[in-house]
Coordinates of C-alpha atoms in Angstrom, one line a residue:
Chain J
X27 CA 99.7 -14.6 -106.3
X28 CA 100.0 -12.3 -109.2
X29 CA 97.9 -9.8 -109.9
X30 CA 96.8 -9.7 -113.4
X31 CA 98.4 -6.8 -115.5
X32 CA 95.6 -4.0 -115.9
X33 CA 94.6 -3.1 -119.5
X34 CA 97.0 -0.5 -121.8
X35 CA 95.1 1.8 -124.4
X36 CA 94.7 -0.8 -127.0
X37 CA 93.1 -3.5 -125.3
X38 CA 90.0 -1.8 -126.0
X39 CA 88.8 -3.2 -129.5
X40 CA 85.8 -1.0 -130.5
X41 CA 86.6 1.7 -133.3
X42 CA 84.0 4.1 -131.2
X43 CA 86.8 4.9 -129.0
X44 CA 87.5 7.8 -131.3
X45 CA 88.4 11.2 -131.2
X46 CA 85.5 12.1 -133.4
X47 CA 82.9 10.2 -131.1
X48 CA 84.5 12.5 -128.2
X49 CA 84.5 15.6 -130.4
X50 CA 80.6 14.9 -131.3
X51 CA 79.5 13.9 -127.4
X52 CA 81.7 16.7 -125.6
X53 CA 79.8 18.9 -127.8
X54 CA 76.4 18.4 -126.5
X55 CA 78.0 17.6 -123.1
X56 CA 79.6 21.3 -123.0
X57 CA 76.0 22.8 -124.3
X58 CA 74.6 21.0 -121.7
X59 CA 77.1 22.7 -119.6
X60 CA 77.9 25.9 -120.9
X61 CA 73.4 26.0 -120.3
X62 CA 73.7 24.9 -116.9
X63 CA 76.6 27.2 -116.3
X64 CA 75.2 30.5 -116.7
X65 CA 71.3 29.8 -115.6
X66 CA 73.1 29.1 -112.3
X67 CA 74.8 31.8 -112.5
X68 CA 71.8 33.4 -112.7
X69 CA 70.1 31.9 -110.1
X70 CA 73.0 32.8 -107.7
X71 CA 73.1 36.5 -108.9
X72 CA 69.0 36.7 -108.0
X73 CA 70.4 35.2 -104.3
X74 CA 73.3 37.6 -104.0
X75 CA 73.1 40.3 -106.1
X76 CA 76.1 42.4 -106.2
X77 CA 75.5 46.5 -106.1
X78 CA 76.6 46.8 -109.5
X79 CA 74.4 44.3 -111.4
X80 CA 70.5 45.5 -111.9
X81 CA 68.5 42.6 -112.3
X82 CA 64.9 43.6 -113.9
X83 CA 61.6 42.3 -112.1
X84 CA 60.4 41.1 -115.5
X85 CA 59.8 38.7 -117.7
X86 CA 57.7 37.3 -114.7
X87 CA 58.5 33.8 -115.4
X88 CA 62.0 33.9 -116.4
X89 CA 63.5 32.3 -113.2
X90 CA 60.8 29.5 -113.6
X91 CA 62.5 28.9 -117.1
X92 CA 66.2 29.6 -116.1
X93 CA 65.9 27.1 -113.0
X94 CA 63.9 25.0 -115.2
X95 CA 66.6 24.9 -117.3
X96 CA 69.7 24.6 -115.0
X97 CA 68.2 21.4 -113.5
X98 CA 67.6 19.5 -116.6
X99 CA 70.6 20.4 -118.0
X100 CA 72.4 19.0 -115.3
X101 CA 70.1 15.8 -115.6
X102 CA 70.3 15.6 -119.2
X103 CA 74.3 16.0 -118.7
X104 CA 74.2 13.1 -116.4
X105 CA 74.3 10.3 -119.4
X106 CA 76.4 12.8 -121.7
X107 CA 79.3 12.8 -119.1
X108 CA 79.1 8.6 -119.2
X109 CA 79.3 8.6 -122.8
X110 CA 81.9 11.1 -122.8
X111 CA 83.9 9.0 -120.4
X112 CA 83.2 5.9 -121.9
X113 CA 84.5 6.6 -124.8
X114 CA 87.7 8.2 -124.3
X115 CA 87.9 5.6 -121.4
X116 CA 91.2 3.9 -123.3
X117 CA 93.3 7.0 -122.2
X118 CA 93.0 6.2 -118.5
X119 CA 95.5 3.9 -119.4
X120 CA 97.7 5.5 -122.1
X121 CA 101.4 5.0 -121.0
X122 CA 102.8 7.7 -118.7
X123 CA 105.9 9.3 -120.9
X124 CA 109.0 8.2 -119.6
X125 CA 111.7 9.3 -118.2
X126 CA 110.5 12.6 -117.7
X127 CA 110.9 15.4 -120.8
X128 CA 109.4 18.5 -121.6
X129 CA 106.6 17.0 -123.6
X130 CA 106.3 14.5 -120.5
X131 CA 105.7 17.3 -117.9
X132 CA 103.0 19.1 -120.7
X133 CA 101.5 15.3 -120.6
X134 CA 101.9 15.2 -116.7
X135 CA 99.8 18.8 -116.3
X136 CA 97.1 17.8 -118.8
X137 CA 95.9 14.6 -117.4
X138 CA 95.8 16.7 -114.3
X139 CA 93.6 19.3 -115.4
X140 CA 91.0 16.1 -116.8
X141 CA 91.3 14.5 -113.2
X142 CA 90.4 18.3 -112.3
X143 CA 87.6 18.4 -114.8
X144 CA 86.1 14.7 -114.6
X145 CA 85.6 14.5 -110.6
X146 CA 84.5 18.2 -110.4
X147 CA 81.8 17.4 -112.8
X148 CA 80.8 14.2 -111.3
X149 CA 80.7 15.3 -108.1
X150 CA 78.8 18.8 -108.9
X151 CA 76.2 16.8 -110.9
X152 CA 76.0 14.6 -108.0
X153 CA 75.1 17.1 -105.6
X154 CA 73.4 19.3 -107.7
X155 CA 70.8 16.2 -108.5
X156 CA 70.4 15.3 -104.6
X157 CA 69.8 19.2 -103.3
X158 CA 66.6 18.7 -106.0
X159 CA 65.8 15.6 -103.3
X160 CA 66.8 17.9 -100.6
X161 CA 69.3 15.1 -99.3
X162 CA 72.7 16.4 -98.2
X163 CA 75.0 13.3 -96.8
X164 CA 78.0 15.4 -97.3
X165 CA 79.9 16.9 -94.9
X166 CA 80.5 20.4 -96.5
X167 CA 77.7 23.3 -97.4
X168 CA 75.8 22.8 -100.8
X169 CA 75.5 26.0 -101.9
X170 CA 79.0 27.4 -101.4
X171 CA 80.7 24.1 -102.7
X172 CA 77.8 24.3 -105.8
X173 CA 79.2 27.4 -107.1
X174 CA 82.8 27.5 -106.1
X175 CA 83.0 23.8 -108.3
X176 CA 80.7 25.4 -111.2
X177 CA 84.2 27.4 -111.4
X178 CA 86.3 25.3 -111.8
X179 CA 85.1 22.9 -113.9
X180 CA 84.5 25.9 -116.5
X181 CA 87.6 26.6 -115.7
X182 CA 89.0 23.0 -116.4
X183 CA 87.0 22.8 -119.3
X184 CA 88.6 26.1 -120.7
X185 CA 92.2 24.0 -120.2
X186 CA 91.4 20.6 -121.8
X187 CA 90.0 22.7 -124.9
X188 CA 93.3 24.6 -125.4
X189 CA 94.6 21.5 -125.0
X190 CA 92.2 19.5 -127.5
X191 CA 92.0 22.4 -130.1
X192 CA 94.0 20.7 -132.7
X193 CA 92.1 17.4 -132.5
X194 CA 88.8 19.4 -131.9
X195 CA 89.2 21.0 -135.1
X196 CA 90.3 17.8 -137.3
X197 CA 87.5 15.7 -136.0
X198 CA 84.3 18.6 -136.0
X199 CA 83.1 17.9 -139.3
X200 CA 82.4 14.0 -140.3
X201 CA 85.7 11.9 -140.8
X202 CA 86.0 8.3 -142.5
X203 CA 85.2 5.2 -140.5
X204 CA 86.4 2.5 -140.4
X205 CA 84.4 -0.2 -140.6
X206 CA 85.3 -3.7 -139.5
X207 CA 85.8 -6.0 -142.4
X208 CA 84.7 -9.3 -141.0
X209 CA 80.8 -10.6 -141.1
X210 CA 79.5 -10.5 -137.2
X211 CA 81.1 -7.1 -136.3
X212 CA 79.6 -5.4 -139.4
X213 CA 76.2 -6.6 -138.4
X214 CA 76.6 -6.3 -135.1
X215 CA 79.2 -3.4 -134.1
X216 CA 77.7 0.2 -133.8
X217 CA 78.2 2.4 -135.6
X218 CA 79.0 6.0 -134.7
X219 CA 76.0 7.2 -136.0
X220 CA 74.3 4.0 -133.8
X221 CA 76.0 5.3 -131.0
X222 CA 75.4 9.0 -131.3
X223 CA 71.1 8.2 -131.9
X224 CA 72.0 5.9 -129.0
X225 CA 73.1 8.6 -126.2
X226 CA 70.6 11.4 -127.9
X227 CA 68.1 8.9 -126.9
X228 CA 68.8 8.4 -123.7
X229 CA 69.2 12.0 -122.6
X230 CA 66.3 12.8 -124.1
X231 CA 64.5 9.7 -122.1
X232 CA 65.9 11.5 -118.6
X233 CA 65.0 15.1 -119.9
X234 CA 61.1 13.7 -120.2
X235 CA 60.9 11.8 -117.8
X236 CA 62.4 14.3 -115.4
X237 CA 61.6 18.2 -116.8
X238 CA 57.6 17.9 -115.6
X239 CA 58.4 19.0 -112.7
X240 CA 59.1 22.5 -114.1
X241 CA 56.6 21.8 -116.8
X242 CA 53.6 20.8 -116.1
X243 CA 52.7 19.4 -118.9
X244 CA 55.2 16.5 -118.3
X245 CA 53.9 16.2 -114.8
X246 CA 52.4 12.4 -115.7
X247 CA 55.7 11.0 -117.0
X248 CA 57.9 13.0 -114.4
X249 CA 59.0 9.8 -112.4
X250 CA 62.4 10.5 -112.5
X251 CA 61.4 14.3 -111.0
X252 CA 61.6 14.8 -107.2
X253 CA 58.8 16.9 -107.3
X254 CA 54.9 17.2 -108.5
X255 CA 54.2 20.9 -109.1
X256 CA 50.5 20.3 -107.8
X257 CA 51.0 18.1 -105.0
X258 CA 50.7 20.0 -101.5
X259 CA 48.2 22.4 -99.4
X260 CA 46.5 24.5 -102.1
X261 CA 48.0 22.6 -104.9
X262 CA 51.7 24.0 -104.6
X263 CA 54.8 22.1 -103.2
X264 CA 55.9 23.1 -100.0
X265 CA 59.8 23.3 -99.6
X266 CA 60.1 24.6 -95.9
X267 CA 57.0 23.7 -93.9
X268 CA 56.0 26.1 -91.1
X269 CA 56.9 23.5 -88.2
X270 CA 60.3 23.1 -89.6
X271 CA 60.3 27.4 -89.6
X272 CA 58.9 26.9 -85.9
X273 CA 55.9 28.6 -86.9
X274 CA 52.9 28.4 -85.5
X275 CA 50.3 30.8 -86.4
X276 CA 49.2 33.9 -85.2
X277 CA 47.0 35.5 -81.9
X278 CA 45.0 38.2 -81.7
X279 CA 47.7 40.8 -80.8
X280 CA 49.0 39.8 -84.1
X281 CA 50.3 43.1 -85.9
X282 CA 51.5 43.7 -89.3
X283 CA 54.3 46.7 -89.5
X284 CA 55.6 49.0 -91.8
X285 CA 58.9 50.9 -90.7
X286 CA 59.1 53.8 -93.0
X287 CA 58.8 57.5 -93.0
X288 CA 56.0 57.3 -91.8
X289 CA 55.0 53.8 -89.1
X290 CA 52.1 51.9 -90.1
X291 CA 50.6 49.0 -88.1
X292 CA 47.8 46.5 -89.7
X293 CA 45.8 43.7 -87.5
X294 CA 45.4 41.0 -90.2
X295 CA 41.3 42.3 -90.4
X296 CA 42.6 45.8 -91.4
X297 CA 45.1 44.3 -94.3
X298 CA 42.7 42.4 -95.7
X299 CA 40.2 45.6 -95.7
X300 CA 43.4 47.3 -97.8
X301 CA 42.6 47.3 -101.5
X302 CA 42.9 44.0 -102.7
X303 CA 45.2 43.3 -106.2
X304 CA 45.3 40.0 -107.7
X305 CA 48.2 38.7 -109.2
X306 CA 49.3 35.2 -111.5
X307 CA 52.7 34.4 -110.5
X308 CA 54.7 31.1 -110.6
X309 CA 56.5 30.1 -107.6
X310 CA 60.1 28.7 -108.8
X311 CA 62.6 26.7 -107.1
X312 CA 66.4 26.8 -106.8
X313 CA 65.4 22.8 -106.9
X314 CA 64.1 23.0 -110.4
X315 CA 60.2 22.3 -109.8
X316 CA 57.9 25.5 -110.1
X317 CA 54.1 26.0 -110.8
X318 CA 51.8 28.5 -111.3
X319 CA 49.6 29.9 -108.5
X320 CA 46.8 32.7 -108.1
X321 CA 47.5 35.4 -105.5
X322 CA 45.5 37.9 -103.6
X323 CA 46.8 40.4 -101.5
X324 CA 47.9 44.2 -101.0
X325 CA 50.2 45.8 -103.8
X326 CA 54.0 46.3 -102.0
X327 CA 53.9 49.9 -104.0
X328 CA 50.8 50.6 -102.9
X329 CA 51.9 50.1 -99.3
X330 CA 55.0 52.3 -100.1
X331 CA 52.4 54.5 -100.8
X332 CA 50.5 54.1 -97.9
X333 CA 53.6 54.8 -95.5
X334 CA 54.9 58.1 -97.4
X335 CA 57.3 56.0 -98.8
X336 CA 59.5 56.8 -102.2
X337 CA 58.8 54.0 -105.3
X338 CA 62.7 53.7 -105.7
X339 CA 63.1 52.1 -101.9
X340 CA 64.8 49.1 -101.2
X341 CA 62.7 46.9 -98.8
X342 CA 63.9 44.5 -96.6
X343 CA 61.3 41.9 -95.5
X344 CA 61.6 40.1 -92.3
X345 CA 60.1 36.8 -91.5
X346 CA 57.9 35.4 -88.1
X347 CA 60.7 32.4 -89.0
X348 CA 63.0 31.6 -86.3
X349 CA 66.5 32.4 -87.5
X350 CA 67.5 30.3 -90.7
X351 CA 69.3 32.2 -93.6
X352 CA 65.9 33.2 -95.2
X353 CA 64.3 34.8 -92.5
X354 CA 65.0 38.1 -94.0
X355 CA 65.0 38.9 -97.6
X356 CA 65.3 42.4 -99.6
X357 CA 63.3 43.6 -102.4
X358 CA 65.2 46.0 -104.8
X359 CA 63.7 48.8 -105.6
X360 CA 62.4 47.4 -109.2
X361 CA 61.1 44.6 -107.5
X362 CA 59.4 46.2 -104.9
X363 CA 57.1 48.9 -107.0
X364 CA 56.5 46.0 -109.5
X365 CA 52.6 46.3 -109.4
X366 CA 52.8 42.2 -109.4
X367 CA 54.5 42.2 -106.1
X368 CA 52.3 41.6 -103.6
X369 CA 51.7 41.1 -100.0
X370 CA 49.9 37.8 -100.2
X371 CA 47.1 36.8 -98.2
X372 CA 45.4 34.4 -100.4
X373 CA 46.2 31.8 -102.5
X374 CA 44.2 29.7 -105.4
X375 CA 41.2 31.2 -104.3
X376 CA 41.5 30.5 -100.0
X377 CA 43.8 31.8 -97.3
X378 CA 46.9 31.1 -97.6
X379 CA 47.8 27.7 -95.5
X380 CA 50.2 27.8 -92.5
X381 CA 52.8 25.7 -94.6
X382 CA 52.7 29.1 -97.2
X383 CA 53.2 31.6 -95.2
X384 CA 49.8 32.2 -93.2
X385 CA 49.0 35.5 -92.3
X386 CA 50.6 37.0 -95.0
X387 CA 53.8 36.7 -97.5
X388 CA 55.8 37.9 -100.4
X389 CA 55.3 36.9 -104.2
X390 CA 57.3 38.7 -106.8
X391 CA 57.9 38.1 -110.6
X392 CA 61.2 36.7 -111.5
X393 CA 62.2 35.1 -107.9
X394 CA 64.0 32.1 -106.5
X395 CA 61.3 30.6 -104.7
X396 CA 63.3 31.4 -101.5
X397 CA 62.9 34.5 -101.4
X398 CA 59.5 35.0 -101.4
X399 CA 59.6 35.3 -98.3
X400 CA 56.6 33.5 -95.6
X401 CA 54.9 34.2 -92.5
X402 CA 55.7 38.6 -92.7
X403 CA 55.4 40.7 -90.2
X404 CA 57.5 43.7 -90.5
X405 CA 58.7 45.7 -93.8
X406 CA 61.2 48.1 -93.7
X407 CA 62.3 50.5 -96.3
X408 CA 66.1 50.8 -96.5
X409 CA 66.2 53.8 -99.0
Chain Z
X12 CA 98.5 28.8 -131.1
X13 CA 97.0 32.3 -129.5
X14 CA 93.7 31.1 -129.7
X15 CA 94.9 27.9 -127.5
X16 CA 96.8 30.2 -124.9
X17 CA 94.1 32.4 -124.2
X18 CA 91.8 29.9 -123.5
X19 CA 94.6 28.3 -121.6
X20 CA 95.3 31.0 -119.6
X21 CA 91.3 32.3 -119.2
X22 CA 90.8 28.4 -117.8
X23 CA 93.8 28.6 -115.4
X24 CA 92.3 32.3 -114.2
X25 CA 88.4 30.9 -113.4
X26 CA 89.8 27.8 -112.5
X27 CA 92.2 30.1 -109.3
X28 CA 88.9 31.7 -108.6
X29 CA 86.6 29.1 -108.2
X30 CA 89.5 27.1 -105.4
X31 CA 89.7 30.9 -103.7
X32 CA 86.0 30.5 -103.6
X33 CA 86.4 27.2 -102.1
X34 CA 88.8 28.2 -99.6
X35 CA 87.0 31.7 -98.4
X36 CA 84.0 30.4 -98.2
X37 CA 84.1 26.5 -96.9
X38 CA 85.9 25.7 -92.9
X39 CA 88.9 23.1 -92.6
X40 CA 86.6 20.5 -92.1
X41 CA 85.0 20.6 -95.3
X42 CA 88.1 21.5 -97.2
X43 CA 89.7 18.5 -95.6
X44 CA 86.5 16.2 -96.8
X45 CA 86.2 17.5 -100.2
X46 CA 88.9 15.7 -101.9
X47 CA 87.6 12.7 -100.4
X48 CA 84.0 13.2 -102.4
X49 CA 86.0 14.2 -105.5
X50 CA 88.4 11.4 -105.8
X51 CA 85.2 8.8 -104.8
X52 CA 83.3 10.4 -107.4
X53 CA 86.2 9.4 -110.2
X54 CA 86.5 6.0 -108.3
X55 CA 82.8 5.7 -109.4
X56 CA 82.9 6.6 -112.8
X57 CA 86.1 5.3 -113.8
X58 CA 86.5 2.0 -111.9
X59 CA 82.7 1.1 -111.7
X60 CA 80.0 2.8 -113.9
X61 CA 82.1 3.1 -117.4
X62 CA 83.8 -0.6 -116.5
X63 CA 80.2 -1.4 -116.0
X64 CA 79.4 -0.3 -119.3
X65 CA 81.8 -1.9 -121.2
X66 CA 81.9 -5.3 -119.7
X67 CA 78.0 -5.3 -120.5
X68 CA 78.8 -4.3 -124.0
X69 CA 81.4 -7.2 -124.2
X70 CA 78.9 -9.5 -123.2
X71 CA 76.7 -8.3 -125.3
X72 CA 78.6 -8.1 -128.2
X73 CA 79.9 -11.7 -127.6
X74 CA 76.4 -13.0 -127.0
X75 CA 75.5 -11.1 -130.3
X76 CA 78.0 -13.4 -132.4
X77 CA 75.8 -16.6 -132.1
X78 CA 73.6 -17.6 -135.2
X79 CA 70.9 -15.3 -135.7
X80 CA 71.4 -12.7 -132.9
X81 CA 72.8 -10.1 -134.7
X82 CA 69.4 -8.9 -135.4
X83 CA 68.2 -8.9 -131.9
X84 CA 71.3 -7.1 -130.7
X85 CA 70.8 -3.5 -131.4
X86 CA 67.5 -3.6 -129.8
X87 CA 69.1 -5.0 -126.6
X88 CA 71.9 -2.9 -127.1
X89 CA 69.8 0.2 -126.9
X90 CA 67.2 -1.5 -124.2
X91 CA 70.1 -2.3 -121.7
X92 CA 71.4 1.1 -121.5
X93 CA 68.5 2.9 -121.1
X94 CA 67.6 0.9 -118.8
X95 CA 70.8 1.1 -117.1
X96 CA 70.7 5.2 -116.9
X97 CA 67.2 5.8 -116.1
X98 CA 67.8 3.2 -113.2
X99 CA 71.0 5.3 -112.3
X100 CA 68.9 8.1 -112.0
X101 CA 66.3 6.8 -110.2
X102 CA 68.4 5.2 -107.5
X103 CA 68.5 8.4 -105.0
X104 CA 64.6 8.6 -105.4
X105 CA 63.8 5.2 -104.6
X106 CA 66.7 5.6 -101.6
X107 CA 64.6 8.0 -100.4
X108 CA 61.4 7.3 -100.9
X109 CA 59.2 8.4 -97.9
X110 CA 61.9 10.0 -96.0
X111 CA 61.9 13.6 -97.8
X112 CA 61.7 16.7 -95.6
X113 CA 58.2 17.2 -96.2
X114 CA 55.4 15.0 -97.9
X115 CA 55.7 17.3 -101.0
X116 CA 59.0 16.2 -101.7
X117 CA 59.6 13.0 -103.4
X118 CA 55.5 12.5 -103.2
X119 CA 55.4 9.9 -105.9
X120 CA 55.8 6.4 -105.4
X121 CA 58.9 5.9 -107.0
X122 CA 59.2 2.0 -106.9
X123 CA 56.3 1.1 -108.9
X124 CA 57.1 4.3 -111.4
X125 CA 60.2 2.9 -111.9
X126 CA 59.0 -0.2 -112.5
X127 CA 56.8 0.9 -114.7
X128 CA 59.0 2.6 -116.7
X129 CA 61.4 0.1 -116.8
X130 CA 58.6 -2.2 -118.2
X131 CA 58.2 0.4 -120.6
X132 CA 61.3 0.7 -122.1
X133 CA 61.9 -3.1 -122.5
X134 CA 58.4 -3.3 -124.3
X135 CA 59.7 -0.6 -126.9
X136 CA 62.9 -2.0 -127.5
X137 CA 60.6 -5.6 -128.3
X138 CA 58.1 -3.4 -130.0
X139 CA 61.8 -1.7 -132.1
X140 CA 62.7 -5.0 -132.7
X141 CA 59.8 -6.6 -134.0
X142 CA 59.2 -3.5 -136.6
X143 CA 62.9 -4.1 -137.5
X144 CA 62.1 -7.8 -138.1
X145 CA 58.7 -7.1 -140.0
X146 CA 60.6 -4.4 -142.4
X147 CA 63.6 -6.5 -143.4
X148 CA 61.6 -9.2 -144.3
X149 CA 59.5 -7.2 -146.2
X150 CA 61.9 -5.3 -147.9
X151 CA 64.4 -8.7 -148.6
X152 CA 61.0 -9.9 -149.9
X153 CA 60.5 -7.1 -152.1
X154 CA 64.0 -7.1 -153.4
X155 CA 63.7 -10.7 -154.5
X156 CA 67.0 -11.2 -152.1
X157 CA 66.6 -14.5 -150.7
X158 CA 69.9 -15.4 -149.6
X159 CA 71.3 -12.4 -147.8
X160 CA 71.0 -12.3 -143.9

């Protein structure tokens, strides 16, 4: 039995298979992009912060709005890519050049770099929407793979417009359509402007019915959001519960520590009789979701303070957690004599719960969510 | 031309870094497994969702060619798709449903929000379609043009 033949470039009939379709979509896909791009580059510099890069403690709520952002780009990019793809889908099947020239081998390395570019992308927006579900069937690390990929699809990206430039250009402003000529194609075809109003709409549609999980106000029509910001003990998500930290409270000898020039040691009684600052302070997720919280607790300057202690230290937090890669986390020194940084020990008016870091835990402005660090019981100043 | 060659070569540059991340910082194992997930993830574009997409559209437009569909056909048009990507999107979450880490993730109940909202989006692209109807008629009326479509 024969196969049948697959399809060439021109078996596709409809005129939207046009360079200035592609020029229009890859624009908003590459906003979309270039947005998602550097707030996770962001978000990765807050993890890992390299010596040479200060990262200031305020605006408080900036990481809320950068993570915000990165995850709904990367949903709204989600049926821009499709569009994108589906119509320049015709060149999957453009004719190799052959036998093989100069111009062929040019031909050869650019459809490379777009196989580069196009699984990269899928696969990074792929993974990047199931981490914000917390699922991982994969068999390699999320994070790593996350960034190394962010990369090099900039990377590809960079390529395929040196390649496009030329066509890029001709096709940026509006260009002259052609318009079928016969009765039930002109009624019924799309146009391009059909088909651009057509894939605005439906990224917008996944933007709102994804984004209240970062804003609140879009919490009722978030079903397409893994997350409710005010769903959990004391009306805050929970990401890693204290049984899954093995965590399970504290006893009596229970002592809080402070390893500076001078050693301090609090029973949870005696912190609590500390003076008490209050603070308003989102907590925001690598995820995406985020949402506002009251805290109570005891001013990480002021504890400086307390232990003789310069305000320029570095503090390094340690955890009740057993092991994990967030069982420590370090405060740099702006972060650590912000006066909003606090030692929490209440939350939304009550003690903290178990799942949030019962006794006692770190909030800071402008903070992956992992890294405010639950269940402390030793600080120590670095520097 | 220089234009086109420095972002060539600026492309080729991030694009070296981002495999040396790839090889510093992932084990054998994963390297081996990561083409794998790249080249499945084309396979699912290319050879299923955007096929997808345009056999649905072929229907569609061949459905569309009947007496009197053309006017439905731009409301369907725009009412399968959205359908089709919100339901794309929703997929992992109703996968999930109930088994997340902790009952603050995926705490919604995802099959009957989905249903609803697919509900919702058919019911705007009737509602779309029956203001389409109600405004040509009106404005054919209007215009005295009682023989055009």
């Amino acid at each position: 039995m024969k196969l049948p033949a697959p399809p060439t470039e021109k078996a596709f009939p409809s005129p939207l298979h046009h360079p200035r379709v592609a020029t229009v979509v890859g624009r908003w896909l590459a906003t979309a992009v270039t947005i998602c791009f550097f707030t996770g580059l962001y978000s990765h510099f807050l993890q890992d912060t390299p010596s040479w890069l200060p990262i200031p403690s305020r605006p408080a709520s900036l990481y809320r709005v950068t993570q915000g952002l990165h995850v709904l780009s990367g949903t709204v990019a989600v049926p821009l890519l499709l569009a994108k793809l589906w119509t320049v889908y015709p060149k999957l099947f453009a004719k190799l050049p052959w036998p093989p020239t100069r111009q062929a081998l040019g031909t050869l390395l650019e459809r490379a770099s777009i196989l580069v570019l196009v699984s990269a992308m899928a696969l990074e927006l792929f993974i990047g929407f199931l981490n914000t579900l917390q699922w991982y069937p994969w068999p390699f690390p999320f994070r790593q793979t996350h960034y190394a990929l962010a990369w090099i699809i900039v990377g590809a990206l960079l390529v395929h417009l040196a390649v496009k430039l030329p066509l890029i250009r001709a096709n940026w402003r509006r260009t002259a359509e052609k318009v079928p000529d016969s009765l039930p194609p002109a009624i019924t075809g799309l146009t391009r402007r059909g088909l651009f109003r057509t894939v605005a709409g439906a990224a917008t549609l996944v933007g709102i019915t994804s984004v209240g999980q970062s804003a609140p106000a879009f919490g009722p029509v978030a079903v397409l959001a893994p997350r409710k910001p005010n769903i959990g003990p004391q009306g805050l998500p929970v990401n890693r519960t204290a049984e899954a930290a093995g965590v399970t409270g504290i006893d009596e000898n229970w002592r809080f520590m402070i390893m500076g020039p001078q050693q301090l040691s609090y029973t949870l009684d005696e912190l609590r009789a500390l003076p008490q600052s209050r603070s308003e302070l989102p907590i925001a997720c690598v995820e995406g979701w985020s949402q506002g919280a009251r805290w109570e607790g005891v001013r990480i300057r002021d504890l400086l303070e307390l232990c003789g202690a310069s305000m320029q230290s570095r503090v390094r937090v340690v955890s009740m957690e057993k092991g994990g890669f967030y069982a420590t986390s370090e405060l740099p020194p702006d972060f650590a004599a912000d006066p909003l940084t606090l030692l929490a020990l209440r939350l939304n008016g009550g003690e903290l719960a178990l799942d949030h870091g019962f006794p006692a835990r770190i909030i800071a402005p402008n903070r992956p969510g992992v890294l405010q660090t639950k269940w402390v019981h030793r600080l120590e100043v670095i520097s | 031309m220089k234009t086109r060659i420095g972002l060539a070569v600026a492309g080729v540059g991030l694009g070296l870094w981002g495999l040396w991340l790839l090889l510093s910082t992932l084990d054998p194992p994963a390297l081996i497994r990561l083409p794998i997930w790249l080249g499945g993830a084309v396979v699912a574009d290319d050879f299923f969702l955007v096929p997808l997409t345009i056999g649905v559209g072929w229907i569609v437009a061949r459905w569309s060619a009947r007496p009197d569909r053309h006017r439905a056909v731009g409301a369907v048009r725009t009412t399968m798709l959205y359908v089709g990507i919100t339901t794309l999107i929703a997929l992992p979450l109703l996968l999930r449903q109930g088994k997340g880490v902790n009952p603050t993730v995926l705490p919604r109940d995802y099959l009957r929000d989905w249903l609803l909202l697919e509900a919702t989006i058919i019911a705007g692209g009737v509602a779309g379609y029956l203001v389409q109807r109600f405004t040509f008629r009106r404005s054919r009326a209007s215009s005295g043009d009682i023989g055009g479509r």
